[in-house]
Amino acid sequence: MSKEIRIGIADYKVSNSPDKLITLGLGSCVGIAIYDPATKRGGLSHIMLPDSSSFISDIKVEKFADLAIPTMIREITSGRFNKNLIAKIAGGASMFSFSSNANNIGQRNVEAVEAVLKEYRIPILSRDTGGNIGRTMVVDLNSFTISIKNGSKEINIL
Amino acid sequence: MMEDTYTHLQIDCLREVVNIGGGNAATSLSRLLNKRIDMTVPIIEVLSYEEVYTSIMAEDKVVNSVIMNMMGDGEGIFVFIASMDATESLAKMMMQSDEEVSDEIKNSALVELVNITVSSFLNAISKMIDANLITSIPFKITDMFGAVLSSVYMETEYFDENIMIIKNEFSYNGNRIETSLYFVPRPGVLEKLFKTLGV
């Protein structure tokens, strides 16, 4: 039986085929799907912020790209080295025209995600990032196909 | 959590300020629409995003949002959220006609309505606390509620998973219009307000 697993803001979940992982309403947040095609096991993370280093107290691991991604990878691979892993990412929009470039959290989130994935040598196979639209990700863990939606309308397939 | 940051007296004062702003906004709306628009008691609470999406509105619901920046003695963002249906009925009330209106007219009617609502909200508050508060021109985006709301809070430097919701809701003829006016102050603005009010 296939389950649909919801991931809230500042959270991640890991599961196996044929489940679907879903996260709704990504604005400047970024959704990171990481997958092992051999075991068909994968995770989806919904991060809010690029890095945790300027925060001192109450650090929620799942909220930050630099902490959430490594933790999720360990959960997907059970801590073993795995060179099969691949990634697809979406989100990181700049929703408002008044946002100054220096404070573009969406873009900074995307850059931080890219850096962490590069560090772990996980290739980004496809992406739908930036722009000024919100996105919902529906990740099929059987095929690692990702449907990108705005509301109920599909706008892209990764 | 809110009790840790602010006293009950401060929250009551904030509620009163929002009440006065929102009341003034409702009066302007009534005049504009030529119909009696009422305002419900302002909602001021700290909620997690998940609580907001389960108790206020689903994060993937596509809504019209009109956003205005507040500047001057205090900074923040006003966000007026209207469902698609509410946008249509507000536009019809404004046009005083039951005929179909084009999307363009609906959109500009909504933007103008928010302009007036927020301006009268701020007018009332500015007078009360003797502050100089102005707004940027409004702009509208149509997108998912969750994408808009989380991005507004991040934009105003609220990086917590729990957010302070300050909002007004309006009703017409006792029926809730599916609209809300959110106010998201930048950090430090509420403290400044409480200082001005002496609480």
Short mmCIF file of C-alpha atoms in Angstrom, two decimals:
data_model
loop_
_atom_site.label_atom_id
_atom_site.label_comp_id
_atom_site.label_asym_id
_atom_site.label_seq_id
_atom_site.Cartn_x
_atom_site.Cartn_y
_atom_site.Cartn_z
CA MET A 1 0.00 0.00 0.00
CA SER A 2 1.29 3.42 -0.96
CA LYS A 3 1.14 6.10 1.69
CA GLU A 4 1.19 9.86 1.22
CA ILE A 5 3.47 11.37 3.82
CA ARG A 6 3.20 15.10 4.57
CA ILE A 7 6.24 17.11 5.52
CA GLY A 8 5.61 20.40 7.32
CA ILE A 9 7.75 23.51 7.29
CA ALA A 10 11.13 22.97 9.01
CA ASP A 11 10.83 19.18 8.92
CA TYR A 12 11.93 16.16 6.89
CA LYS A 13 10.72 12.60 6.44
CA VAL A 14 12.29 9.47 4.97
CA SER A 15 10.42 6.52 3.46
CA ASN A 16 10.48 3.81 0.80
CA SER A 17 8.77 3.02 -2.50
CA PRO A 18 5.85 3.11 -3.25
CA ASP A 19 5.18 5.92 -0.78
CA LYS A 20 4.83 9.55 -1.81
CA LEU A 21 6.44 12.43 0.08
CA ILE A 22 4.60 15.75 -0.09
CA THR A 23 5.42 19.24 1.06
CA LEU A 24 3.08 22.18 0.43
CA GLY A 25 3.49 25.88 -0.13
CA LEU A 26 7.23 26.41 -0.52
CA GLY A 27 7.90 30.14 -0.86
CA SER A 28 11.44 31.21 -0.05
CA CYS A 29 11.87 27.83 1.66
CA VAL A 30 13.54 25.03 -0.31
CA GLY A 31 12.42 21.42 -0.68
CA ILE A 32 15.24 18.89 -1.09
CA ALA A 33 14.47 15.38 -2.29
CA ILE A 34 17.31 12.87 -1.95
CA TYR A 35 16.96 9.35 -3.33
CA ASP A 36 18.78 6.05 -3.63
CA PRO A 37 17.59 4.44 -6.90
CA ALA A 38 19.01 1.04 -5.86
CA THR A 39 16.91 0.72 -2.71
CA LYS A 40 14.16 3.15 -3.78
CA ARG A 41 14.49 4.80 -0.42
CA GLY A 42 14.45 8.57 -0.18
CA GLY A 43 13.69 11.63 1.87
CA LEU A 44 12.18 15.07 1.48
CA SER A 45 13.29 18.05 3.54
CA HIS A 46 11.59 21.47 3.82
CA ILE A 47 14.21 23.93 5.07
CA MET A 48 13.54 27.53 6.04
CA LEU A 49 17.03 28.97 6.41
CA PRO A 50 20.48 28.50 4.87
CA ASP A 51 22.64 27.97 7.93
CA SER A 52 22.46 27.62 11.66
CA SER A 53 25.76 29.30 12.54
CA SER A 54 24.29 32.68 13.51
CA PHE A 55 21.70 31.11 15.81
CA ILE A 56 22.70 30.20 19.32
CA SER A 57 19.71 28.79 21.14
CA ASP A 58 16.81 26.49 20.33
CA ILE A 59 18.31 25.19 17.13
CA LYS A 60 15.88 22.94 15.33
CA VAL A 61 17.99 20.73 13.08
CA GLU A 62 15.24 20.27 10.48
CA LYS A 63 15.01 24.03 9.86
CA PHE A 64 18.48 24.68 8.46
CA ALA A 65 20.02 23.47 5.18
CA ASP A 66 23.42 22.84 6.81
CA LEU A 67 21.94 20.58 9.51
CA ALA A 68 18.81 19.07 7.96
CA ILE A 69 20.42 17.64 4.80
CA PRO A 70 23.27 15.70 6.51
CA THR A 71 20.82 14.34 9.10
CA MET A 72 18.37 13.24 6.43
CA ILE A 73 21.18 11.62 4.39
CA ARG A 74 22.21 9.57 7.44
CA GLU A 75 18.66 8.41 7.85
CA ILE A 76 18.37 7.40 4.18
CA THR A 77 21.67 5.49 4.16
CA SER A 78 21.56 4.26 7.78
CA GLY A 79 24.88 6.03 8.16
CA ARG A 80 26.70 3.97 5.51
CA PHE A 81 28.60 5.50 2.63
CA ASN A 82 26.39 5.47 -0.45
CA LYS A 83 27.49 6.80 -3.82
CA ASN A 84 24.11 6.16 -5.46
CA LEU A 85 22.36 9.14 -3.96
CA ILE A 86 20.77 11.70 -6.28
CA ALA A 87 18.85 14.89 -5.55
CA LYS A 88 16.16 17.13 -6.98
CA ILE A 89 15.31 20.50 -5.49
CA ALA A 90 12.53 23.11 -5.71
CA GLY A 91 11.52 26.39 -4.08
CA GLY A 92 13.70 29.30 -3.07
CA ALA A 93 11.41 31.86 -4.65
CA SER A 94 11.58 35.57 -4.02
CA MET A 95 7.87 36.19 -3.52
CA PHE A 96 7.97 39.97 -3.18
CA SER A 97 9.27 42.59 -5.53
CA PHE A 98 10.35 44.80 -2.63
CA SER A 99 12.86 42.25 -1.35
CA SER A 100 16.33 43.67 -1.48
CA ASN A 101 18.90 41.45 -3.15
CA ALA A 102 21.08 41.38 -0.06
CA ASN A 103 18.22 39.90 1.88
CA ASN A 104 17.11 37.39 -0.72
CA ILE A 105 16.51 34.43 1.57
CA GLY A 106 15.16 32.27 -1.26
CA GLN A 107 18.37 32.55 -3.24
CA ARG A 108 20.55 32.12 -0.16
CA ASN A 109 18.61 28.98 0.72
CA VAL A 110 19.19 27.54 -2.76
CA GLU A 111 22.92 28.35 -2.63
CA ALA A 112 23.27 26.75 0.80
CA VAL A 113 21.48 23.60 -0.38
CA GLU A 114 23.74 23.39 -3.44
CA ALA A 115 26.84 23.75 -1.25
CA VAL A 116 25.79 20.99 1.16
CA LEU A 117 24.87 18.61 -1.66
CA LYS A 118 28.18 19.34 -3.38
CA GLU A 119 30.03 18.58 -0.19
CA TYR A 120 28.30 15.19 -0.04
CA ARG A 121 28.89 14.71 -3.80
CA ILE A 122 25.21 14.26 -4.47
CA PRO A 123 24.33 15.43 -8.00
CA ILE A 124 21.26 17.62 -8.50
CA LEU A 125 19.49 15.92 -11.40
CA SER A 126 16.85 18.58 -11.89
CA ARG A 127 15.47 21.64 -10.20
CA ASP A 128 12.71 24.22 -10.22
CA THR A 129 14.02 27.10 -8.14
CA GLY A 130 13.89 30.89 -7.92
CA GLY A 131 11.31 33.06 -9.65
CA ASN A 132 8.40 34.48 -7.73
CA ILE A 133 5.96 31.60 -7.38
CA GLY A 134 5.12 29.25 -4.55
CA ARG A 135 5.55 25.53 -5.10
CA THR A 136 4.25 22.23 -3.78
CA MET A 137 6.38 19.09 -4.25
CA VAL A 138 4.96 15.60 -4.62
CA VAL A 139 7.78 13.03 -4.71
CA ASP A 140 7.02 9.54 -5.99
CA LEU A 141 9.51 7.20 -4.32
CA ASN A 142 8.90 4.47 -6.90
CA SER A 143 10.20 6.49 -9.87
CA PHE A 144 11.69 9.56 -8.14
CA THR A 145 9.45 11.65 -10.36
CA ILE A 146 8.50 14.93 -8.71
CA SER A 147 5.37 16.84 -9.54
CA ILE A 148 5.63 20.57 -8.88
CA LYS A 149 2.29 22.23 -8.26
CA ASN A 150 0.94 25.70 -7.57
CA GLY A 151 -2.31 25.15 -5.71
CA SER A 152 -3.83 22.13 -7.41
CA LYS A 153 -2.31 22.96 -10.81
CA GLU A 154 0.73 21.01 -11.96
CA ILE A 155 3.30 23.45 -13.31
CA ASN A 156 6.36 21.27 -13.78
CA ILE A 157 7.65 17.71 -13.57
CA LEU A 158 11.15 16.99 -12.32
CA MET B 1 5.58 31.56 24.64
CA MET B 2 3.96 34.96 24.04
CA GLU B 3 3.53 35.27 27.82
CA ASP B 4 7.29 34.89 28.14
CA THR B 5 7.94 37.79 25.81
CA TYR B 6 5.11 40.18 26.57
CA THR B 7 2.95 40.88 29.61
CA HIS B 8 -0.83 40.41 29.58
CA LEU B 9 -1.19 44.17 29.81
CA GLN B 10 0.99 44.64 26.75
CA ILE B 11 -1.00 42.10 24.74
CA ASP B 12 -4.26 43.77 25.84
CA CYS B 13 -2.90 47.13 24.72
CA LEU B 14 -1.82 45.68 21.39
CA ARG B 15 -5.28 44.18 20.95
CA GLU B 16 -6.81 47.57 21.67
CA VAL B 17 -4.53 49.28 19.14
CA VAL B 18 -5.38 46.70 16.48
CA ASN B 19 -9.04 47.02 17.44
CA ILE B 20 -8.98 50.77 16.86
CA GLY B 21 -7.07 50.42 13.59
CA GLY B 22 -9.33 47.63 12.38
CA GLY B 23 -12.48 49.47 13.46
CA ASN B 24 -11.44 52.48 11.47
CA ALA B 25 -10.64 50.22 8.52
CA ALA B 26 -14.10 48.60 8.75
CA THR B 27 -15.72 52.05 8.73
CA SER B 28 -13.81 53.01 5.59
CA LEU B 29 -14.73 49.72 3.98
CA SER B 30 -18.40 50.29 4.81
CA ARG B 31 -18.24 53.72 3.19
CA LEU B 32 -16.45 52.41 0.13
CA LEU B 33 -18.80 49.47 -0.38
CA ASN B 34 -21.86 51.35 0.78
CA LYS B 35 -22.64 48.40 3.00
CA ARG B 36 -22.14 47.82 6.67
CA ILE B 37 -18.89 45.98 7.22
CA ASP B 38 -18.13 44.80 10.75
CA MET B 39 -14.94 43.65 12.29
CA THR B 40 -14.45 40.70 14.58
CA VAL B 41 -12.29 40.92 17.71
CA PRO B 42 -8.66 40.97 16.58
CA ILE B 43 -6.75 37.73 16.84
CA ILE B 44 -3.38 37.97 18.53
CA GLU B 45 -1.64 34.72 19.23
CA VAL B 46 1.56 32.82 18.78
CA LEU B 47 1.10 29.73 16.65
CA SER B 48 3.34 27.27 14.87
CA TYR B 49 3.07 27.23 11.08
CA GLU B 50 1.36 23.84 11.32
CA GLU B 51 -1.25 25.28 13.70
CA VAL B 52 -1.81 28.24 11.37
CA TYR B 53 -2.34 25.90 8.41
CA THR B 54 -4.74 23.65 10.29
CA SER B 55 -6.67 26.33 12.19
CA ILE B 56 -6.65 29.34 9.85
CA MET B 57 -6.17 28.20 6.27
CA ALA B 58 -4.53 25.31 4.40
CA GLU B 59 -1.07 26.19 3.14
CA ASP B 60 -1.78 25.11 -0.45
CA LYS B 61 -4.96 27.14 -0.86
CA VAL B 62 -4.45 29.69 -3.63
CA VAL B 63 -5.44 33.16 -2.42
CA ASN B 64 -5.13 36.76 -3.47
CA SER B 65 -2.70 38.65 -1.25
CA VAL B 66 -2.21 42.38 -1.30
CA ILE B 67 0.93 43.50 0.44
CA MET B 68 1.87 46.93 1.73
CA ASN B 69 5.04 47.92 3.52
CA MET B 70 4.79 50.16 6.56
CA MET B 71 7.60 52.69 6.96
CA GLY B 72 8.41 55.75 9.02
CA ASP B 73 8.58 55.55 12.83
CA GLY B 74 8.00 51.81 12.66
CA GLU B 75 8.42 49.18 10.00
CA GLY B 76 6.35 46.18 9.15
CA ILE B 77 4.24 44.51 6.50
CA PHE B 78 0.47 44.49 6.06
CA VAL B 79 -0.92 41.51 4.19
CA PHE B 80 -4.55 41.39 3.16
CA ILE B 81 -5.56 37.85 2.24
CA ALA B 82 -8.75 37.23 0.29
CA SER B 83 -10.06 33.96 -1.08
CA MET B 84 -10.93 33.93 -4.79
CA ASP B 85 -14.64 33.92 -3.94
CA ALA B 86 -14.27 36.82 -1.51
CA THR B 87 -12.34 38.82 -4.13
CA GLU B 88 -15.22 38.35 -6.52
CA SER B 89 -17.89 39.39 -4.04
CA LEU B 90 -15.88 42.38 -2.83
CA ALA B 91 -15.39 43.54 -6.42
CA LYS B 92 -19.10 43.17 -7.10
CA MET B 93 -19.93 45.13 -3.95
CA MET B 94 -17.51 47.82 -5.03
CA MET B 95 -18.91 47.97 -8.55
CA GLN B 96 -22.40 47.76 -7.08
CA SER B 97 -23.40 45.31 -9.73
CA ASP B 98 -24.11 41.60 -9.98
CA GLU B 99 -22.69 41.37 -13.47
CA GLU B 100 -19.56 39.38 -14.17
CA VAL B 101 -16.49 41.54 -13.80
CA SER B 102 -13.21 40.94 -15.60
CA ASP B 103 -10.16 39.71 -13.68
CA GLU B 104 -8.45 43.02 -14.31
CA ILE B 105 -11.24 44.96 -12.67
CA LYS B 106 -11.48 42.46 -9.83
CA ASN B 107 -7.78 42.82 -9.16
CA SER B 108 -7.61 46.57 -9.26
CA ALA B 109 -10.75 46.82 -7.12
CA LEU B 110 -9.12 44.57 -4.54
CA VAL B 111 -5.86 46.51 -4.56
CA GLU B 112 -7.66 49.81 -4.13
CA LEU B 113 -9.83 48.41 -1.38
CA VAL B 114 -6.75 47.22 0.52
CA ASN B 115 -5.06 50.56 -0.02
CA ILE B 116 -7.98 52.30 1.65
CA THR B 117 -8.31 49.70 4.40
CA VAL B 118 -4.65 49.78 5.40
CA SER B 119 -4.38 53.56 5.11
CA SER B 120 -7.32 54.09 7.44
CA PHE B 121 -5.97 51.45 9.82
CA LEU B 122 -2.66 53.30 10.01
CA ASN B 123 -4.27 56.71 10.17
CA ALA B 124 -6.12 55.78 13.32
CA ILE B 125 -3.02 54.32 14.94
CA SER B 126 -0.76 57.20 13.93
CA LYS B 127 -3.13 59.65 15.57
CA MET B 128 -3.46 57.58 18.69
CA ILE B 129 0.24 57.16 19.34
CA ASP B 130 1.35 60.32 17.57
CA ALA B 131 3.66 58.52 15.19
CA ASN B 132 4.54 59.08 11.58
CA LEU B 133 3.61 55.88 9.77
CA ILE B 134 3.36 55.68 6.00
CA THR B 135 2.85 52.89 3.51
CA SER B 136 4.34 51.84 0.22
CA ILE B 137 2.05 51.35 -2.75
CA PRO B 138 0.21 48.03 -2.58
CA PHE B 139 1.01 45.11 -4.82
CA LYS B 140 -0.88 41.91 -5.34
CA ILE B 141 0.27 38.35 -5.69
CA THR B 142 -1.89 35.33 -6.26
CA ASP B 143 -0.30 32.27 -4.76
CA MET B 144 -0.53 29.60 -2.10
CA PHE B 145 -1.32 30.88 1.40
CA GLY B 146 1.62 29.03 2.95
CA ALA B 147 4.14 30.33 0.42
CA VAL B 148 2.96 33.92 0.97
CA LEU B 149 2.70 33.83 4.75
CA SER B 150 6.00 32.07 5.47
CA SER B 151 7.82 34.37 3.04
CA VAL B 152 6.31 37.49 4.66
CA TYR B 153 7.48 36.39 8.11
CA MET B 154 10.96 35.52 6.81
CA GLU B 155 11.11 38.86 5.01
CA THR B 156 10.41 40.64 8.29
CA GLU B 157 13.16 38.59 9.96
CA TYR B 158 10.99 36.18 11.91
CA PHE B 159 12.94 32.97 11.62
CA ASP B 160 11.09 30.99 14.26
CA GLU B 161 8.74 28.08 13.54
CA ASN B 162 6.28 29.81 15.85
CA ILE B 163 4.92 33.09 14.58
CA MET B 164 2.95 35.85 16.21
CA ILE B 165 -0.31 36.24 14.34
CA ILE B 166 -1.92 39.70 14.51
CA LYS B 167 -5.00 39.89 12.37
CA ASN B 168 -8.42 41.36 11.79
CA GLU B 169 -11.33 39.68 10.09
CA PHE B 170 -14.27 41.40 8.51
CA SER B 171 -17.88 40.41 8.12
CA TYR B 172 -20.84 41.65 6.15
CA ASN B 173 -24.42 41.12 7.29
CA GLY B 174 -23.15 38.81 9.98
CA ASN B 175 -21.45 36.59 7.38
CA ARG B 176 -17.73 36.26 7.50
CA ILE B 177 -16.05 37.58 4.37
CA GLU B 178 -13.16 35.25 3.70
CA THR B 179 -10.59 37.97 4.16
CA SER B 180 -8.07 38.81 6.84
CA LEU B 181 -5.71 41.66 7.38
CA TYR B 182 -2.41 40.53 8.88
CA PHE B 183 0.10 42.87 10.41
CA VAL B 184 3.68 41.66 10.75
CA PRO B 185 5.85 44.17 12.63
CA ARG B 186 9.59 44.11 12.18
CA PRO B 187 11.55 43.10 15.29
CA GLY B 188 11.58 45.87 17.90
CA VAL B 189 8.47 47.65 16.61
CA LEU B 190 6.14 46.23 19.25
CA GLU B 191 8.61 47.08 22.00
CA LYS B 192 8.68 50.64 20.71
CA LEU B 193 4.89 50.73 20.67
CA PHE B 194 4.65 49.48 24.26
CA LYS B 195 7.17 52.08 25.34
CA THR B 196 5.10 54.83 23.68
CA LEU B 197 1.99 53.55 25.43
CA GLY B 198 3.86 53.34 28.71
CA VAL B 199 3.19 49.65 29.31
#
